[in-house]
Amino acid sequence: MTITTQSRPQRWDQPFGSDMTDGDVERLLTIPEIQAIEAKKFPSRISLAGILRNDARIMQYKAGDIVIREGDYGNSAFLILNGSLRVVLAPGLPGEMLGRRKIQKKNFWQALKQLWTQKISPEFRDVQRYNPESGLREAKDPGSAHVFLQDIPAILDSNKTAILEGGALFGELAALGRTPRTSTIFAETDSELLEIRWQGLREFRKYDQGWRRLIDERYRQNALKAHLGATSIFEHLDDSDLQEVADHTLFETYGTFDWHLSYKKMQGQDRVEGVKDEPEIARQGSYPDGVLMVRAGFARVSVQRGNGSQTITYLGAGDFYGADEIYKTWKGETDVSLKVTITALGYVEILRVPTKTIEKHLFAYWESGRQGGTRDGNPNPGKRRRIQDFFEQTLAEGALQEWAVQERFVNGTQAMLINLDRCVRCDDCVRACASTHDGNPRFVRHGKTFQNWMVANACMHCADPVCMIGCPTGAIHRSMSGGMVIINDDTCIGCETCANSCPYSNIRMVSIRDEGGQHILDPQNHKPIIKATKCDLCADQITGPACAFACPHDALNRVDFRDVTWGGETGGQ
Amino acid sequence: MKRTLGYAVIAILFFALIWVWTLEVDSSLNYPEFISGGALFFTIFFLCLFNIRKRVPFLPLWPARKWFLLHTVAGFLALSLFWLHAGIMWPNGLYVQILVFLFYLTTLSGIVGLVMEKVYPNLLTRIGLECIYERIPRDIAEIRNKAETLVFECTEKTGSDTLAQHYLETLGWFFQRPRFFINNIFGGQNAQTWVMQQCSILERFLNASERDYLDKIFALAEIKRKIDFHYSLQTMLKNWLLIHIPLAAAVMTMVVWHIIVIQVFFN
Amino acid sequence: MDENKFDHGKSPYERPNFPFRCGRGALWRTPCNNGPKVDGSCGGTRDCTPFFKEDRWLCRREKRYGGPCKEGPSPTGECSWQRPPCAPRKTLREIRGQISFLAVAAIVALLLISQALNPTFAGFVNISDAGPLSKSHKKFTEIEGCAACHAAYGQGPVGWIKAVFTPVDISERCVNCHSFGGPDSIAHNNDLAIDREVRKTECIMCHREHSGQKMSTRQSTSEQCNTCHKNKFESFSKGHPEFPEKYPYFNRNAIKFDHGSHLKKHFENPKFTEKAPTSCTGCHQVTLSDREVRPQAFETICVNCHGSQITKKDLVLIRLPEFMQNFVDKDALIQACNSPAEEKTDDEFLSVSTEMPALVSAFLLNVPEDDPETYEQPLQELIQAMTEESMLPIEDLVNSQTETPMADKLLTGLNPEVLKRAACSWGLNLEYEPPAEAKFGGWYADMLEVRYKPTGHRDPVAKSWIEFALNVSTVQDDEDKTTRAIAMRDEVISAKEGVGSCVKCHAVSETTLADGKKKLEIEWQYKEVNNRPHSQYSHTSHIEIMGNKSSCSNCHILDGKAEYMASFKGFDATKWSSNFSSIKRKTCIQCHTESQINQDCQSCHIYHLNPGFKKKMVSAKRQMPEIKK
């Protein structure tokens, strides 16, 4: 294999908006929210103007255009330059209105109907279905296409909404915290918005006190308190105590938001290495200064072993670490240090609750004896094991887990794990998949292998669904009901953003065909119309994932790697 | 394993029930053939249902893994029930002889298939490479193209056609299409030995730069060998059904006729 | 190879459900990117369909196959990557489906052909052949084929459908030929009153066909008997009821042979030792004997000692008794006897005889034998008649006694001349003097009597007289005559004095006739026991196993206390005690028990009652039996 060389990609190689002009930047610098920023605090290589030029873009929305959708993942925040927008308050707009697929389980008869309704012709689509009036506002750049709402007065009538006016900032929490958007916002009038991608936002927060205060306060107010209250170690606290913890909690992000892009690139170059490449969150042997809680993303937990480091487990959203060590110190033990190294896998958002706060709010509670059990690890001791449990495991026992961490398969909640020692390569899974998807398979029965395990190229329905970032129409979304990531074929415009984002190559673009098997072409340029496809976990099937249901040899399972222990015991589904 | 055992126990109990019932019926001078025959038909019908089940994976009719276990267990059950039904290993009468011959063949092919399905996956995993059966032609063609490109390049760069000659005379045969099929399905090492030998006998005729090319071709041959292995075993894993299923269909047809005849002449 | 082969741009979905695969790939050449079309034709003759836009042809090759090609479309808009079409192949699954279809079609065709063929063509290859028939059935079905038994055979689809819904009893066909001693669809062919509902039996319950030349009956087990029989038990040794008290000596022997006295007394007697048999087989014929072990014939075994005794006992037909007066018409007598005229003497009549008349003649004439005044006239008239017609009057007398005239048997060999002469002598009140002694048996007259001397064993006249005596003793209306008949009978069947001493050995038994009347019979023949048609016993096989010599006494044990001869005093054959102790079940169990010799019901019991064949079966020539029904 010849090694191709390429200069390390530089920041701003690819500006966010391709048509930002100097005039635009000049104009932006005059608006009050930007004006308030002390430009000289920024280092010269990351100037404020540079950020505005490269990490931001000005977007025009027509009345009715949806700016962000509830449940979407986004990597950008919006500053309203002019116009007025509406936030749809709970219960929110129905999914169909947002361009999402309506999921309804088939009944027995409908399921059986698939026997004769499925087509031999691959990727057949009835083009009649793609209603041109479906509310898709096309743009020159497919990434900027919008879905718009048809009848604004009716929506305002039937939904509770709040108005957002010029100067308002929104979407920053989802952008920085990698959490789904909490509500839908659409333009009530034609509006102009400044969209700032997460890198720019991070710089603003880092170098400008005003923005930091703004962002952090909003975060503490809107999200953090609720989040903390939902964790096992703080669930006993009352409102004011919780507020105090929230006020003292530091939040940090590690790794890059777009880790999947660089990861894929590095994977392609065989340069994914492991612990030493990853941003370090805590180091083995150092003094604990607080409890680390993962709010989003994944963190690798490893220990030094021989000349390398052994990954023993990983932390996901909701997991925390360090309470035990601090507790021991608090009880008077000396020389207590962290037993593990924690590094960021991709992008991690960490909440660091300082020692003092922990001592005050947690240990006192532990001492009262009301809850002595759960300490480190995770909120569900019954289901998952604690970090301590992993110290004992042999290299062999941990190998699969370590591999899964290395390959980032831990991200998946429904990874397709095939036991090759049982698999007879009969392709029943693929055929079952095809017959539940109109004759089209939605995964490829190959993938990375480790010993006798294969993680096939089927959507893993990631906890951190990077594919959803940047979908212009919200066609790819997480189902509110089942939690699976699905693509609405009707609103997919074939921009390939999701397919390119998926670090596991589990989204495939297909060119759609008519009944005779002819490709359906764009009349403008005769390019085939393509659509993103992937496993939808058989969301509308009665049987659950047809692949696992159809495997005669019990070789294929859909698993969450947290539940996988050594020896092939899979607790999937 | 536990589940298999569970199903086996159920099958044995079912068989015992039928057996006791036939004895009971036999001693009351009724016709135990109807009992054992009914049970046998039920079992064979159930065996055939497995194929139907595979065509409707979207119906919530138990996961396929249960079906497979039941199919396996029911296969052996059918054989036992057949012996109970016929009372002898080889019946009289041309029609039933054909039927039983086909039934035995179906059972035998099923057992062979079962053994292959239990043994081959391990062998395939051990080879350390995975490939999709449908892509093997493409993979082999790709390897062959690479190998031939290397041979051309070698001739061009070194000016010697020793490697090219050897490729034309000997190695090319190997890259043509999957080879050593029979040896592979018995898990043999002939392909490996052959590749090693054919490369090593050439070695002393080559200079250092030619050897580099030979090494590359050897590496390709090794991949090709593994793909061949996959081809052989996966072909077997697919083709045994080519025998099993048509036989089963024939058996089922004959069974239906058998039952019709019995109903007409002996009801 | 390529690590990135998983990449979404390079690895499209594999579609194992698609029915075709690339023909190039099948030849191990690089398959094209497009693959076969839905209709199975090659879809890969060119890489793209160029698009004409703004005076230019643009390449439209998909990105994943390398994007627009270097060469670009030709000026006429042709793709520059063109190749001849391949011949796409069907996938394995398609082929499998076709083979399955063919397999089913082949079977169906085979069945249809075999149905369409003439049923009589069956001899050649008959796919519907359910298996070879047993040897005995093979022959008679040769002509008719399957229809001989199966009604639905050759009836066409309609007949078949009818047959499915109408119960067929194949047994009806069986009894076209087979016959039984009773109704054929009742258990054991036995019409005995059954105390509960028993279902109709069918032949095929036990008899199975199409199982090869040898087997025609399915394994019958004791359990099957238990199905109907109320008294259920496990096996012979476990639970079989005890044999009847007298088993197996239910009936009085026909021959009064006292095994006790013979074995213990006579055979031990030094006088007879030489003649005496040394073992049971000396008298009993064991070879080829099943249930019955017959003794050998009188002439073989008894005659040694008892041979001379028969001829010593005569029958007295007529005896000249003492008369008080003479009623004989002398003139007529003289004329009849052709004797010289005698002078008339008016002397007091003095009877030459002082005897009583023979009981036979007393019976025939129905006169008291002890009252001369009553009997003298009829008797003298008889003598008078005899002088004239010799045996005719006796013949008439004899014939009038029974419904069927018996004189021809009773009087066989009676010489009329002798009779006449004797009568002539007696008419003259003289003794008859025979010219010589009747040494060798037969009828003869001597002094006052006409006698019959048996010639030996099986003498027909002696036998007839015993039968006659027995016969007439039970049928008289007249009380006196009955008394006389009985007196005559008792004389005839007297063991010591009776003619030939037949009854010394032959038993006389009373039997009841169909009309309720009783009848006496003498048992001339050794009597086979045939009132147990459902059981069997083979002496031969038992003796084979146990040895020839002393094996009989293993089961047949002499009962010293038994009053054997006393049993024969009366005529009631049922009241008797055998010489031997009855055989008990435990005797059999010694061998017939678990782990030794089989003890199936079928070893001793026979299911059918007198199985046989119908006459037409036996007489049938090569013609098809007409089957109606």
Short mmCIF file of N, CA and C in Angstrom, two decimals, chain A residues 122-125 130 440-444 487 489 492-496 499 507-513 519-520 528-534, chain C residues 8-9 11-15 62 64-65:
data_model
loop_
_atom_site.label_atom_id
_atom_site.label_comp_id
_atom_site.label_asym_id
_atom_site.label_seq_id
_atom_site.Cartn_x
_atom_site.Cartn_y
_atom_site.Cartn_z
N PRO A 122 -34.33 -2.91 -8.34
CA PRO A 122 -33.70 -2.31 -7.17
C PRO A 122 -34.07 -0.85 -7.03
N GLU A 123 -34.22 -0.44 -5.83
CA GLU A 123 -34.44 0.96 -5.49
C GLU A 123 -35.56 1.60 -6.31
N PHE A 124 -36.63 0.85 -6.45
CA PHE A 124 -37.78 1.42 -7.15
C PHE A 124 -38.43 2.50 -6.28
N ARG A 125 -38.74 3.62 -6.91
CA ARG A 125 -39.50 4.65 -6.19
C ARG A 125 -40.64 5.12 -7.09
N TYR A 130 -43.10 11.86 -4.54
CA TYR A 130 -42.34 13.08 -4.23
C TYR A 130 -43.14 14.27 -4.70
N ASN A 440 -35.16 -3.99 -1.20
CA ASN A 440 -33.82 -3.41 -1.16
C ASN A 440 -33.16 -3.68 0.17
N PRO A 441 -31.97 -4.26 0.13
CA PRO A 441 -31.25 -4.42 1.39
C PRO A 441 -30.85 -3.04 1.90
N ARG A 442 -30.71 -2.93 3.17
CA ARG A 442 -30.32 -1.66 3.74
C ARG A 442 -29.03 -1.77 4.55
N PHE A 443 -28.30 -2.85 4.30
CA PHE A 443 -26.96 -2.94 4.88
C PHE A 443 -26.14 -3.89 4.02
N VAL A 444 -24.84 -3.88 4.24
CA VAL A 444 -23.98 -4.80 3.50
C VAL A 444 -23.36 -5.74 4.52
N ILE A 487 -34.18 7.85 8.01
CA ILE A 487 -34.15 8.83 6.93
C ILE A 487 -35.52 8.88 6.29
N ASP A 489 -37.27 9.30 3.20
CA ASP A 489 -36.92 9.25 1.79
C ASP A 489 -37.55 10.41 1.02
N CYS A 492 -35.45 13.53 1.61
CA CYS A 492 -34.01 13.44 1.35
C CYS A 492 -33.73 14.04 -0.02
N ILE A 493 -32.75 14.92 -0.07
CA ILE A 493 -32.46 15.55 -1.35
C ILE A 493 -31.17 15.00 -1.96
N GLY A 494 -30.62 13.97 -1.31
CA GLY A 494 -29.46 13.29 -1.90
C GLY A 494 -28.18 14.10 -1.84
N CYS A 495 -28.04 14.94 -0.80
CA CYS A 495 -26.86 15.80 -0.74
C CYS A 495 -25.63 15.05 -0.23
N GLU A 496 -25.82 13.86 0.28
CA GLU A 496 -24.71 13.01 0.71
C GLU A 496 -24.03 13.47 1.98
N ALA A 499 -24.07 10.59 4.47
CA ALA A 499 -23.23 9.48 4.07
C ALA A 499 -21.77 9.81 4.25
N ILE A 507 -24.13 4.59 5.69
CA ILE A 507 -25.21 5.19 4.91
C ILE A 507 -24.80 5.10 3.44
N ARG A 508 -25.68 4.60 2.64
CA ARG A 508 -25.34 4.42 1.22
C ARG A 508 -26.27 5.22 0.34
N MET A 509 -25.67 5.86 -0.64
CA MET A 509 -26.46 6.62 -1.59
C MET A 509 -26.89 5.65 -2.70
N VAL A 510 -28.15 5.74 -3.07
CA VAL A 510 -28.61 4.90 -4.18
C VAL A 510 -29.29 5.80 -5.20
N SER A 511 -29.12 5.42 -6.45
CA SER A 511 -29.85 6.17 -7.46
C SER A 511 -31.17 5.43 -7.68
N ILE A 512 -32.22 6.21 -7.61
CA ILE A 512 -33.54 5.58 -7.61
C ILE A 512 -33.96 5.24 -9.04
N ARG A 513 -34.87 4.29 -9.14
CA ARG A 513 -35.27 3.81 -10.46
C ARG A 513 -36.77 3.74 -10.58
N HIS A 519 -32.92 4.30 -14.36
CA HIS A 519 -32.60 5.33 -13.39
C HIS A 519 -33.48 6.54 -13.60
N ILE A 520 -33.90 7.12 -12.50
CA ILE A 520 -34.67 8.35 -12.62
C ILE A 520 -33.67 9.50 -12.65
N PRO A 528 -28.50 11.13 -12.21
CA PRO A 528 -29.51 10.34 -11.51
C PRO A 528 -29.87 10.96 -10.17
N ILE A 529 -31.15 10.82 -9.82
CA ILE A 529 -31.58 11.29 -8.50
C ILE A 529 -31.08 10.26 -7.49
N ILE A 530 -30.41 10.72 -6.47
CA ILE A 530 -29.93 9.77 -5.48
C ILE A 530 -30.54 10.07 -4.12
N LYS A 531 -30.59 9.05 -3.36
CA LYS A 531 -31.19 9.14 -2.03
C LYS A 531 -30.28 8.44 -1.04
N ALA A 532 -30.27 8.95 0.17
CA ALA A 532 -29.50 8.28 1.21
C ALA A 532 -30.35 7.17 1.79
N THR A 533 -29.74 6.01 1.97
CA THR A 533 -30.48 4.90 2.55
C THR A 533 -29.63 4.25 3.63
N LYS A 534 -30.30 3.67 4.54
CA LYS A 534 -29.60 2.93 5.60
C LYS A 534 -30.61 2.13 6.40
N HIS C 8 -18.82 3.75 1.69
CA HIS C 8 -20.15 3.80 1.08
C HIS C 8 -20.07 4.12 -0.40
N GLY C 9 -19.00 4.80 -0.81
CA GLY C 9 -18.87 5.14 -2.21
C GLY C 9 -18.40 3.96 -3.06
N SER C 11 -18.63 0.49 -1.95
CA SER C 11 -19.27 -0.80 -1.71
C SER C 11 -20.77 -0.65 -1.72
N PRO C 12 -21.37 -0.85 -2.88
CA PRO C 12 -22.84 -0.73 -2.93
C PRO C 12 -23.49 -1.94 -2.26
N TYR C 13 -24.79 -1.82 -2.11
CA TYR C 13 -25.51 -2.95 -1.52
C TYR C 13 -25.36 -4.17 -2.40
N GLU C 14 -25.14 -5.31 -1.76
CA GLU C 14 -25.26 -6.57 -2.50
C GLU C 14 -26.72 -6.96 -2.45
N ARG C 15 -27.22 -7.48 -3.56
CA ARG C 15 -28.64 -7.81 -3.62
C ARG C 15 -28.83 -9.29 -3.89
N GLU C 62 -21.42 7.42 -12.97
CA GLU C 62 -21.65 7.69 -11.55
C GLU C 62 -20.34 7.89 -10.81
N ARG C 64 -19.41 6.83 -7.98
CA ARG C 64 -18.78 5.70 -7.31
C ARG C 64 -18.07 4.79 -8.30
N TYR C 65 -18.34 4.96 -9.58
CA TYR C 65 -17.60 4.18 -10.56
C TYR C 65 -16.50 5.01 -11.22
#
